[in-house]
Coordinates of N, CA and C in Angstrom, one line a residue:
X1 N 50.8 101.1 102.6 CA 50.9 102.5 102.5 C 52.3 102.9 102.2
X2 N 52.5 103.8 101.2 CA 53.9 104.3 100.9 C 54.1 105.5 101.6
X3 N 55.1 105.6 102.5 CA 55.4 106.8 103.3 C 55.8 107.9 102.4
X4 N 55.4 109.1 102.7 CA 55.7 110.3 101.9 C 57.2 110.4 101.7
X5 N 58.0 110.2 102.7 CA 59.4 110.4 102.6 C 60.0 109.4 101.6
X6 N 59.5 108.2 101.5 CA 60.0 107.3 100.5 C 59.6 107.7 99.1
X7 N 58.4 108.2 98.9 CA 58.0 108.6 97.6 C 58.8 109.8 97.2
X8 N 59.1 110.8 98.1 CA 59.9 111.9 97.7 C 61.3 111.5 97.4
X9 N 61.8 110.6 98.2 CA 63.2 110.1 97.9 C 63.3 109.4 96.6
X10 N 62.3 108.7 96.2 CA 62.3 108.0 94.9 C 62.4 109.0 93.8
X11 N 61.7 110.1 93.9 CA 61.8 111.1 92.8 C 63.1 111.9 92.9
X12 N 63.5 112.3 94.1 CA 64.7 113.1 94.3 C 66.0 112.4 93.8
X13 N 66.1 111.1 94.0 CA 67.3 110.4 93.7 C 67.5 110.3 92.1
X14 N 66.4 110.6 91.4 CA 66.5 110.6 89.9 C 66.5 112.0 89.3
X15 N 66.7 113.0 90.2 CA 66.8 114.3 89.7 C 68.1 114.7 89.2
X16 N 68.2 115.9 88.6 CA 69.4 116.5 88.0 C 69.4 118.0 88.4
X17 N 70.5 118.3 89.1 CA 70.6 119.7 89.6 C 70.5 120.8 88.6
X18 N 71.2 120.5 87.4 CA 71.2 121.5 86.4 C 69.8 121.6 85.7
X19 N 69.2 120.5 85.5 CA 67.8 120.6 85.0 C 66.9 121.2 85.9
X20 N 67.1 121.0 87.2 CA 66.2 121.6 88.2 C 66.3 123.2 88.1
X21 N 67.6 123.6 88.0 CA 67.8 125.1 87.9 C 67.1 125.6 86.6
X22 N 67.2 124.9 85.5 CA 66.6 125.3 84.3 C 65.1 125.3 84.4
X23 N 64.5 124.3 85.1 CA 63.1 124.3 85.3 C 62.6 125.5 86.2
X24 N 63.3 125.8 87.2 CA 62.9 126.9 88.0 C 62.9 128.2 87.2
X25 N 63.9 128.4 86.4 CA 64.0 129.6 85.5 C 62.8 129.6 84.5
X26 N 62.5 128.4 84.0 CA 61.5 128.3 82.9 C 60.1 128.5 83.5
X27 N 59.8 127.9 84.6 CA 58.4 127.9 85.1 C 58.2 129.2 85.9
X28 N 59.2 129.8 86.4 CA 59.1 131.1 87.1 C 58.2 131.0 88.3
X29 N 58.2 129.9 89.0 CA 57.4 129.7 90.2 C 58.3 129.3 91.3
X30 N 58.3 130.0 92.4 CA 59.2 129.7 93.5 C 58.8 128.5 94.3
X31 N 59.3 127.4 94.0 CA 59.1 126.1 94.7 C 60.3 125.2 94.5
X32 N 60.5 124.2 95.3 CA 61.6 123.3 95.0 C 61.4 122.5 93.7
X33 N 62.5 122.2 93.0 CA 62.5 121.4 91.8 C 63.6 120.4 91.9
X34 N 63.3 119.2 91.5 CA 64.4 118.1 91.5 C 65.0 117.9 90.2
X35 N 64.4 118.3 89.1 CA 64.9 118.1 87.8 C 64.7 116.7 87.3
X36 N 63.5 116.2 87.5 CA 63.1 114.8 87.1 C 62.3 114.8 85.8
X37 N 62.7 114.0 84.9 CA 62.0 113.9 83.6 C 60.6 113.4 83.8
X38 N 59.7 113.8 82.9 CA 58.3 113.4 83.0 C 58.1 111.9 82.9
X39 N 58.7 111.2 82.0 CA 58.5 109.8 82.0 C 58.9 109.1 83.3
X40 N 59.9 109.6 84.0 CA 60.3 109.0 85.2 C 59.2 109.2 86.3
X41 N 58.6 110.3 86.3 CA 57.5 110.5 87.2 C 56.3 109.6 86.8
X42 N 56.1 109.5 85.5 CA 55.0 108.6 85.1 C 55.2 107.2 85.6
X43 N 56.5 106.7 85.5 CA 56.8 105.3 85.9 C 56.6 105.2 87.4
X44 N 57.0 106.2 88.2 CA 56.9 106.1 89.6 C 55.4 106.1 90.0
X45 N 54.6 106.9 89.4 CA 53.2 107.0 89.8 C 52.5 105.7 89.4
X46 N 52.8 105.1 88.3 CA 52.2 103.9 87.8 C 52.6 102.8 88.8
X47 N 53.8 102.7 89.3 CA 54.2 101.7 90.3 C 53.5 101.9 91.6
X48 N 53.3 103.1 92.0 CA 52.6 103.4 93.3 C 51.2 103.0 93.2
X49 N 50.5 103.3 92.1 CA 49.1 103.0 91.9 C 48.9 101.5 92.1
X50 N 49.8 100.7 91.6 CA 49.7 99.2 91.7 C 49.9 98.7 93.1
X51 N 50.5 99.5 93.9 CA 50.9 99.0 95.3 C 49.9 99.3 96.4
X52 N 49.1 100.3 96.1 CA 48.3 100.8 97.3 C 46.8 100.7 97.0
X53 N 46.0 100.8 98.0 CA 44.5 100.9 97.9 C 44.2 102.3 97.4
X54 N 42.9 102.5 97.0 CA 42.4 103.8 96.6 C 42.6 104.8 97.7
X55 N 42.2 104.5 98.9 CA 42.3 105.4 100.0 C 43.8 105.8 100.3
X56 N 44.6 104.8 100.2 CA 46.1 105.1 100.4 C 46.6 105.9 99.3
X57 N 46.1 105.7 98.1 CA 46.5 106.5 97.0 C 46.1 108.0 97.1
X58 N 44.9 108.2 97.6 CA 44.4 109.5 97.8 C 45.2 110.2 98.9
X59 N 45.6 109.5 99.9 CA 46.4 110.1 101.0 C 47.8 110.4 100.5
X60 N 48.4 109.6 99.7 CA 49.7 109.8 99.2 C 49.6 111.0 98.2
X61 N 48.6 111.1 97.4 CA 48.5 112.2 96.5 C 48.4 113.5 97.2
X62 N 47.6 113.5 98.3 CA 47.4 114.7 99.1 C 48.7 115.2 99.7
X63 N 49.4 114.2 100.2 CA 50.7 114.5 100.9 C 51.8 115.0 99.9
X64 N 51.8 114.4 98.7 CA 52.7 114.8 97.7 C 52.4 116.2 97.3
X65 N 51.1 116.5 97.1 CA 50.7 117.9 96.7 C 51.2 118.9 97.8
X66 N 50.9 118.6 99.0 CA 51.2 119.5 100.1 C 52.7 119.7 100.3
X67 N 53.5 118.9 99.8 CA 55.0 119.1 99.9 C 55.4 120.3 99.1
X68 N 54.6 120.7 98.1 CA 54.9 121.8 97.2 C 56.1 121.7 96.3
X69 N 56.7 120.5 96.2 CA 57.8 120.2 95.3 C 57.2 120.0 93.9
X70 N 57.8 120.6 92.9 CA 57.2 120.5 91.6 C 56.9 119.1 91.1
X71 N 57.9 118.2 91.2 CA 57.7 116.9 90.7 C 56.7 116.1 91.6
X72 N 56.6 116.4 92.8 CA 55.7 115.7 93.7 C 54.3 116.1 93.4
X73 N 54.1 117.4 93.0 CA 52.7 117.8 92.6 C 52.3 117.2 91.3
X74 N 53.3 117.1 90.4 CA 53.0 116.4 89.1 C 52.6 114.9 89.4
X75 N 53.4 114.3 90.3 CA 53.1 112.9 90.7 C 51.8 112.7 91.3
X76 N 51.4 113.7 92.2 CA 50.1 113.6 92.8 C 49.0 113.6 91.8
X77 N 49.1 114.4 90.8 CA 48.1 114.4 89.7 C 48.1 113.1 89.0
X78 N 49.3 112.6 88.7 CA 49.4 111.3 87.9 C 48.8 110.2 88.7
X79 N 48.9 110.2 90.0 CA 48.3 109.1 90.8 C 46.8 109.0 90.5
X80 N 46.1 110.1 90.1 CA 44.7 110.1 89.9 C 44.3 110.1 88.4
X81 N 45.3 110.0 87.5 CA 45.0 109.9 86.1 C 44.6 108.5 85.8
X82 N 43.3 108.2 85.9 CA 42.8 106.8 85.6 C 41.4 107.0 85.2
X83 N 41.0 106.3 84.2 CA 39.6 106.4 83.7 C 38.6 105.9 84.7
X84 N 38.9 104.8 85.3 CA 37.9 104.2 86.2 C 38.4 104.2 87.6
X85 N 37.8 105.0 88.4 CA 38.0 105.1 89.9 C 36.7 105.0 90.5
X86 N 36.4 104.0 91.3 CA 35.1 103.8 91.9 C 35.3 103.4 93.4
X87 N 34.7 104.2 94.3 CA 34.0 105.4 94.0 C 35.0 106.5 93.8
X88 N 34.5 107.6 93.1 CA 35.5 108.6 92.8 C 35.2 110.0 93.3
X89 N 34.2 110.1 94.2 CA 33.9 111.4 94.8 C 35.1 112.0 95.5
X90 N 35.8 111.2 96.3 CA 36.9 111.7 97.1 C 38.0 112.2 96.1
X91 N 38.2 111.4 95.0 CA 39.2 111.8 94.1 C 38.9 113.2 93.4
X92 N 37.6 113.3 93.1 CA 37.2 114.6 92.5 C 37.3 115.7 93.5
X93 N 36.9 115.5 94.7 CA 37.0 116.6 95.7 C 38.5 117.0 95.9
X94 N 39.4 116.0 95.9 CA 40.8 116.4 96.0 C 41.3 117.2 94.9
X95 N 41.0 116.7 93.7 CA 41.4 117.5 92.5 C 40.8 118.9 92.5
X96 N 39.5 119.0 92.8 CA 38.9 120.3 92.8 C 39.5 121.2 93.9
X97 N 40.0 120.6 95.0 CA 40.6 121.4 96.0 C 42.0 122.0 95.6
X98 N 42.6 121.4 94.6 CA 43.9 121.9 94.1 C 43.8 123.0 93.2
X99 N 42.6 123.1 92.5 CA 42.5 124.1 91.4 C 42.8 125.6 91.9
X100 N 42.2 126.0 93.1 CA 42.5 127.4 93.5 C 44.0 127.6 93.8
X101 N 44.8 126.5 94.0 CA 46.2 126.6 94.3 C 47.1 126.7 93.0
X102 N 46.5 126.5 91.9 CA 47.3 126.6 90.6 C 48.0 127.9 90.5
X103 N 49.3 127.8 90.1 CA 50.0 129.1 89.9 C 50.9 129.0 88.7
X104 N 50.6 128.1 87.8 CA 51.3 128.0 86.5 C 50.7 126.9 85.7
X105 N 51.0 126.8 84.4 CA 50.3 125.9 83.5 C 50.8 124.5 83.6
X106 N 52.0 124.2 84.0 CA 52.5 122.8 83.9 C 51.8 121.9 84.9
X107 N 51.8 122.3 86.2 CA 51.1 121.4 87.1 C 49.6 121.5 86.9
X108 N 49.1 122.6 86.5 CA 47.7 122.8 86.3 C 47.2 121.8 85.2
X109 N 48.0 121.6 84.1 CA 47.6 120.8 83.0 C 47.7 119.3 83.4
X110 N 48.6 118.9 84.3 CA 48.6 117.5 84.8 C 47.4 117.2 85.6
X111 N 47.0 118.2 86.5 CA 45.8 118.0 87.3 C 44.6 118.0 86.5
X112 N 44.6 118.8 85.4 CA 43.4 118.9 84.6 C 43.2 117.6 83.8
X113 N 44.3 116.9 83.5 CA 44.2 115.7 82.8 C 43.5 114.6 83.7
X114 N 43.8 114.7 85.0 CA 43.2 113.8 85.9 C 41.7 114.2 86.1
X115 N 41.5 115.5 86.2 CA 40.1 116.0 86.4 C 39.2 115.7 85.3
X116 N 39.7 115.8 84.0 CA 38.9 115.5 82.9 C 38.3 114.2 82.9
X117 N 39.0 113.2 83.4 CA 38.5 111.8 83.5 C 37.4 111.8 84.5
X118 N 37.5 112.5 85.6 CA 36.4 112.5 86.6 C 35.2 113.3 86.1
X119 N 35.4 114.2 85.2 CA 34.2 114.9 84.6 C 33.5 114.0 83.7
X120 N 34.2 113.3 82.9 CA 33.6 112.3 82.0 C 32.9 111.2 82.7
X121 N 33.4 110.8 83.9 CA 32.7 109.8 84.7 C 31.4 110.3 85.3
X122 N 31.4 111.6 85.6 CA 30.2 112.3 86.2 C 30.0 113.7 85.6
X123 N 29.4 113.8 84.4 CA 29.3 115.1 83.8 C 28.5 116.1 84.6
X124 N 27.7 115.7 85.6 CA 27.0 116.6 86.4 C 28.0 117.6 87.2
X125 N 29.2 117.2 87.3 CA 30.2 118.0 87.9 C 30.5 119.3 87.1
X126 N 30.1 119.3 85.9 CA 30.2 120.5 85.1 C 29.5 121.7 85.7
X127 N 28.5 121.4 86.5 CA 27.8 122.5 87.3 C 28.8 123.2 88.2
X128 N 29.7 122.5 88.8 CA 30.7 123.1 89.7 C 31.7 123.8 88.9
X129 N 32.1 123.2 87.8 CA 33.2 123.8 86.9 C 32.7 125.1 86.3
X130 N 31.4 125.2 86.0 CA 30.9 126.4 85.5 C 31.1 127.6 86.5
X131 N 31.1 127.3 87.7 CA 31.4 128.3 88.7 C 32.8 128.9 88.6
X132 N 33.7 128.0 88.1 CA 35.1 128.4 88.0 C 35.3 129.5 86.9
X133 N 34.3 129.5 85.9 CA 34.4 130.4 84.8 C 34.3 131.9 85.3
X134 N 33.7 132.1 86.5 CA 33.5 133.4 87.0 C 34.5 133.8 88.1
X135 N 35.6 133.0 88.2 CA 36.6 133.2 89.2 C 37.5 134.4 88.8
X136 N 38.0 135.1 89.8 CA 39.0 136.1 89.6 C 40.4 135.6 89.5
X137 N 40.5 134.3 89.8 CA 41.8 133.6 89.8 C 42.0 133.0 88.3
X138 N 43.0 133.6 87.7 CA 43.3 133.2 86.3 C 43.3 131.7 86.0
X139 N 44.1 131.0 86.9 CA 44.3 129.6 86.7 C 43.1 128.8 86.9
X140 N 42.2 129.2 87.8 CA 40.9 128.5 88.0 C 40.1 128.7 86.8
X141 N 40.0 129.9 86.3 CA 39.2 130.2 85.1 C 39.7 129.4 83.9
X142 N 41.0 129.4 83.7 CA 41.6 128.6 82.6 C 41.3 127.1 82.8
X143 N 41.3 126.6 84.0 CA 41.1 125.1 84.2 C 39.7 124.7 83.7
X144 N 38.7 125.6 83.7 CA 37.4 125.2 83.3 C 37.4 124.7 81.8
X145 N 38.3 125.3 81.0 CA 38.4 124.9 79.6 C 39.4 123.7 79.5
X146 N 40.5 123.8 80.2 CA 41.5 122.7 80.0 C 41.0 121.4 80.5
X147 N 40.2 121.4 81.6 CA 39.7 120.2 82.2 C 38.6 119.6 81.4
X148 N 38.0 120.4 80.5 CA 36.9 119.9 79.7 C 37.3 119.5 78.3
X149 N 38.6 119.5 78.0 CA 39.1 119.2 76.7 C 38.6 117.8 76.2
X150 N 38.3 116.8 77.1 CA 37.8 115.5 76.5 C 36.6 115.7 75.6
X151 N 35.8 116.7 75.8 CA 34.6 116.9 75.0 C 35.0 117.4 73.6
X152 N 36.2 117.8 73.4 CA 36.6 118.2 72.0 C 37.1 117.0 71.2
X153 N 37.3 115.9 71.9 CA 38.0 114.8 71.2 C 37.1 113.6 70.9
X154 N 35.8 113.8 71.0 CA 34.9 112.7 70.8 C 34.6 112.5 69.3
X155 N 34.8 111.3 68.8 CA 34.5 111.1 67.4 C 33.0 110.9 67.2
X156 N 32.3 110.3 68.2 CA 30.8 110.1 68.0 C 30.1 110.5 69.3
X157 N 30.1 111.8 69.6 CA 29.4 112.3 70.8 C 27.9 112.0 70.8
X158 N 27.4 111.6 71.9 CA 26.0 111.4 72.1 C 25.3 112.7 72.3
X159 N 23.9 112.7 72.4 CA 23.2 114.0 72.6 C 23.6 114.7 73.9
X160 N 23.9 114.0 75.0 CA 24.3 114.7 76.2 C 25.7 115.3 76.0
X161 N 26.5 114.6 75.3 CA 27.9 115.1 75.0 C 27.8 116.4 74.2
X162 N 26.9 116.4 73.2 CA 26.8 117.6 72.4 C 26.3 118.8 73.2
X163 N 25.4 118.5 74.1 CA 24.9 119.6 75.0 C 26.0 120.1 75.8
X164 N 26.8 119.2 76.4 CA 27.9 119.6 77.2 C 28.9 120.5 76.4
X165 N 29.1 120.0 75.2 CA 30.1 120.7 74.3 C 29.6 122.1 74.0
X166 N 28.3 122.3 73.8 CA 27.7 123.6 73.5 C 27.8 124.5 74.8
X167 N 27.6 123.9 75.9 CA 27.7 124.6 77.2 C 29.1 125.2 77.3
X168 N 30.1 124.3 77.1 CA 31.5 124.8 77.3 C 31.8 125.8 76.2
X169 N 31.3 125.6 75.0 CA 31.6 126.7 74.0 C 31.0 128.0 74.4
X170 N 29.9 128.0 75.2 CA 29.4 129.2 75.7 C 30.4 129.9 76.7
X171 N 31.0 129.1 77.5 CA 32.1 129.6 78.4 C 33.2 130.2 77.5
X172 N 33.6 129.5 76.5 CA 34.7 130.0 75.6 C 34.3 131.3 75.0
X173 N 33.0 131.4 74.6 CA 32.6 132.7 73.9 C 32.7 133.8 74.9
X174 N 32.4 133.6 76.2 CA 32.6 134.7 77.2 C 34.1 135.0 77.4
X175 N 34.9 133.9 77.3 CA 36.3 134.1 77.5 C 37.0 135.0 76.4
X176 N 36.4 135.0 75.3 CA 37.0 135.8 74.2 C 37.2 137.2 74.5
X177 N 36.4 137.7 75.5 CA 36.5 139.1 75.9 C 37.5 139.3 77.0
X178 N 38.1 138.3 77.4 CA 39.2 138.4 78.5 C 40.5 138.5 77.8
X179 N 41.3 139.6 78.0 CA 42.5 139.8 77.3 C 43.7 139.0 77.8
X180 N 43.6 138.3 78.9 CA 44.7 137.6 79.5 C 45.2 136.5 78.5
X181 N 46.5 136.5 78.3 CA 47.1 135.6 77.3 C 46.7 134.1 77.6
X182 N 46.8 133.7 78.8 CA 46.6 132.3 79.1 C 45.1 131.9 78.9
X183 N 44.2 132.9 79.1 CA 42.8 132.6 78.8 C 42.6 132.5 77.3
X184 N 43.1 133.4 76.6 CA 43.0 133.4 75.1 C 43.6 132.1 74.5
X185 N 44.7 131.7 75.1 CA 45.3 130.4 74.6 C 44.5 129.2 75.0
X186 N 43.8 129.3 76.1 CA 42.9 128.2 76.5 C 41.7 128.1 75.5
X187 N 41.2 129.2 75.1 CA 40.1 129.2 74.1 C 40.6 128.6 72.7
X188 N 41.8 129.1 72.3 CA 42.3 128.6 71.0 C 42.6 127.1 71.1
X189 N 43.1 126.7 72.2 CA 43.4 125.2 72.4 C 42.1 124.4 72.3
X190 N 41.1 124.8 73.0 CA 39.8 124.1 72.9 C 39.3 124.0 71.5
X191 N 39.3 125.2 70.8 CA 38.8 125.2 69.4 C 39.7 124.4 68.5
X192 N 41.0 124.5 68.7 CA 41.9 123.7 67.8 C 41.6 122.2 67.9
X193 N 41.5 121.7 69.1 CA 41.2 120.3 69.3 C 39.8 119.9 68.8
X194 N 38.8 120.8 69.0 CA 37.5 120.5 68.5 C 37.5 120.5 67.0
X195 N 38.3 121.3 66.4 CA 38.4 121.4 64.9 C 38.8 120.1 64.2
X196 N 39.5 119.3 64.9 CA 39.8 118.0 64.4 C 38.6 117.0 64.2
X197 N 37.6 117.3 64.9 CA 36.4 116.4 64.9 C 35.1 117.1 64.5
X198 N 35.1 118.5 64.6 CA 33.9 119.2 64.2 C 34.3 120.6 63.6
X199 N 34.9 120.6 62.5 CA 35.4 121.8 61.9 C 34.3 122.8 61.6
X200 N 33.2 122.4 61.2 CA 32.1 123.4 60.9 C 31.7 124.2 62.2
X201 N 31.7 123.5 63.3 CA 31.3 124.2 64.5 C 32.4 125.2 64.9
X202 N 33.6 124.9 64.7 CA 34.7 125.8 65.1 C 34.6 127.0 64.1
X203 N 34.4 126.8 62.8 CA 34.2 127.9 61.9 C 33.1 128.8 62.3
X204 N 32.0 128.2 62.8 CA 30.9 129.0 63.2 C 31.2 129.8 64.4
X205 N 31.9 129.2 65.4 CA 32.3 129.9 66.6 C 33.2 131.1 66.2
X206 N 34.2 130.9 65.3 CA 35.1 132.0 64.9 C 34.4 133.1 64.1
X207 N 33.4 132.7 63.4 CA 32.6 133.7 62.6 C 31.8 134.6 63.6
X208 N 31.3 134.0 64.7 CA 30.5 134.7 65.7 C 31.3 135.4 66.7
X209 N 32.5 134.9 67.1 CA 33.2 135.4 68.2 C 34.7 135.7 67.9
X210 N 35.2 135.3 66.7 CA 36.6 135.5 66.4 C 37.1 136.9 66.5
X211 N 36.3 137.9 66.2 CA 36.7 139.3 66.2 C 37.1 139.7 67.6
X212 N 36.5 139.1 68.6 CA 36.8 139.5 70.0 C 38.1 138.9 70.5
X213 N 38.6 137.9 69.8 CA 39.9 137.2 70.2 C 41.1 138.0 69.7
X214 N 42.2 137.7 70.5 CA 43.4 138.2 70.0 C 43.8 137.6 68.7
X215 N 44.4 138.3 67.7 CA 44.7 137.8 66.4 C 45.5 136.5 66.5
X216 N 46.5 136.4 67.4 CA 47.3 135.2 67.5 C 46.5 134.0 68.0
X217 N 45.5 134.3 68.9 CA 44.7 133.2 69.4 C 43.7 132.7 68.3
X218 N 43.2 133.6 67.5 CA 42.3 133.3 66.5 C 43.0 132.5 65.4
X219 N 44.2 132.9 65.1 CA 45.0 132.1 64.1 C 45.3 130.7 64.6
X220 N 45.7 130.6 65.9 CA 46.0 129.3 66.5 C 44.8 128.4 66.5
X221 N 43.6 129.0 66.8 CA 42.4 128.2 66.8 C 42.1 127.5 65.5
X222 N 42.4 128.2 64.4 CA 42.1 127.7 63.1 C 43.2 127.0 62.4
X223 N 44.3 126.8 63.1 CA 45.5 126.3 62.5 C 45.4 124.8 62.0
X224 N 44.6 124.0 62.6 CA 44.4 122.6 62.2 C 43.1 122.4 61.4
X225 N 42.4 123.4 61.1 CA 41.2 123.2 60.4 C 41.4 122.7 59.0
X226 N 40.7 121.7 58.5 CA 40.8 121.3 57.1 C 40.3 122.4 56.2
X227 N 40.7 122.4 54.9 CA 40.2 123.4 54.0 C 38.6 123.4 53.9
X228 N 38.1 124.5 53.9 CA 36.6 124.6 53.9 C 36.0 124.0 52.6

């Protein structure tokens, strides 16, 4: 087991006070920052994953998250970014428990990267994620799209994957009526990624729902589409 204080010290000793101040100003979220570069956190999380059991990793991830330090929360997410975790129910429950605590895009996106792998491992969890689409918490609502981005990137989706994709596009269609900038950006992000693999479906979505989107989001959604 890696003690929390050792993990925190590993990150803190590689921080930069000036960068920490810049990060605090940029993210506009009141929590401690060490000013550690993302590749450094990657390397630390990779080393920790190799040293501990799954149960120990989950404990460390939970403790790092609860520290509320920016880099520690990112590291907590990175500890769970792995395609194969068996059994993974505890990992999913931990990830899902963090979603209502999201208060900005950066940490949320790292957690969503881990969560997306757990959704691919057990797509039935989309039933739970669908509940997030009705949340009054902006970041929970946004996470439903960001965490399901893996379905936009499939070159050869199977029938079940296509059904999941259509389900999520239904959420995105509902989101087009939400004026919140981060929600609009989540819709455009999902469509932009899907457009690399299924441009006709994105064009159809925009034809049906594009008028409800903010012009900037609609433009961003079609930015990577090949010529019709």
